[in-house]
């Protein structure tokens, strides 16, 4: 997937804060890389595998923290952002709406968000909630890559079939498919590749870059398409992402 030589080295991982909403996030001085997926997709295990320490997973799985946006400062130079999972019906309606709005607002309006790692379970056939989430990312021009987790579980054929089925479902939405990574927290497959995505972005440094492309062929009139929707009445502001860009913020 491209020529990437700089694998970011994680020398420290320090918990910064848990934010309930966009306004509570840290300042925008560091590039951010966010991880998100359905509950049980293997996010905590993957973060642990990436960072090589227990600190990330411990915070991420502590009750109460799982619905917040958790920020970790990595090697003093970038932030790893652990986003709440989507697609489970926990919490009261009001609570859920707030939580959904916070994540949606973070994804849409955070100017220093460089890349979202959208986690998908490689052992499952395409799930509607995941498809809708990917569509939502595309529609909102959020930079992302797809990460298929738990690749050690199924046979290579099963994994390949599930990935092919997923990409077949989304292929029509893009001129060029998002990058795809295969990962296992058990075997550490994919670790250097994901760190290379981050490294390439950091290496590129801050720069003015072109706006994100808008997918051409999304079906109309289904915004917002999935349960992580922003409540009605929340009008989208001008995209502040144009103000501050990282050259590598669009890794596909
Ligand atoms: P989260 O809810 O997304 O944070 O998921 P967890 O990291 O807690 O993982 C959910 C379940 O999947 C746990 O039972 C993990 O042991 C298992 N799991 C996570 N990653 C892997 C993996 O790469 N390989 C295998 N075989 N199991 C995994």
Short mmCIF file of C-alpha atoms and ligand atoms in Angstrom, two decimals, residues 37-46 61 119 149-153 183-187, ligand 1:
data_model
loop_
_atom_site.label_atom_id
_atom_site.label_comp_id
_atom_site.label_asym_id
_atom_site.label_seq_id
_atom_site.Cartn_x
_atom_site.Cartn_y
_atom_site.Cartn_z
CA UNK A 37 -15.51 0.14 15.61
CA UNK A 38 -18.43 -1.80 16.96
CA UNK A 39 -18.22 -3.07 20.49
CA UNK A 40 -16.23 -6.34 20.55
CA UNK A 41 -14.49 -5.67 17.24
CA UNK A 42 -11.15 -6.01 19.02
CA UNK A 43 -10.33 -2.32 19.43
CA UNK A 44 -8.85 -2.55 22.94
CA UNK A 45 -6.71 -5.51 21.92
CA UNK A 46 -5.53 -3.70 18.81
CA UNK A 61 -12.28 -0.69 29.02
CA UNK A 119 -12.20 -1.36 12.58
CA UNK A 149 -9.27 -7.28 12.92
CA UNK A 150 -8.77 -10.81 14.30
CA UNK A 151 -7.30 -12.18 11.08
CA UNK A 152 -5.77 -15.09 12.99
CA UNK A 153 -9.21 -16.48 13.77
CA UNK A 183 -4.56 -7.04 11.69
CA UNK A 184 -4.36 -9.47 14.53
CA UNK A 185 -3.73 -8.56 18.13
CA UNK A 186 -2.68 -12.17 18.68
CA UNK A 187 0.03 -12.37 16.03
P1 LIG B 1 -13.41 -4.19 21.96
O1 LIG B 1 -14.72 -4.35 22.65
O2 LIG B 1 -13.58 -3.73 20.56
O3 LIG B 1 -12.43 -3.36 22.72
O4 LIG B 1 -12.79 -5.67 21.80
P2 LIG B 1 -11.71 -6.45 22.66
O5 LIG B 1 -10.34 -6.00 22.35
O6 LIG B 1 -12.12 -6.44 24.09
O7 LIG B 1 -11.87 -7.91 22.04
C1 LIG B 1 -13.10 -8.58 22.02
C2 LIG B 1 -12.85 -10.07 22.03
O8 LIG B 1 -12.15 -10.45 20.86
C3 LIG B 1 -11.99 -10.53 23.20
O9 LIG B 1 -12.45 -11.79 23.60
C4 LIG B 1 -10.60 -10.63 22.60
O10 LIG B 1 -9.79 -11.57 23.26
C5 LIG B 1 -10.90 -11.05 21.18
N1 LIG B 1 -9.90 -10.56 20.24
C6 LIG B 1 -9.55 -9.28 20.04
N2 LIG B 1 -8.61 -9.16 19.10
C7 LIG B 1 -8.34 -10.42 18.70
C8 LIG B 1 -7.43 -10.97 17.72
O11 LIG B 1 -6.68 -10.29 17.03
N3 LIG B 1 -7.46 -12.32 17.56
C9 LIG B 1 -8.28 -13.13 18.29
N4 LIG B 1 -8.23 -14.44 18.06
N5 LIG B 1 -9.14 -12.64 19.19
C10 LIG B 1 -9.16 -11.31 19.42
#
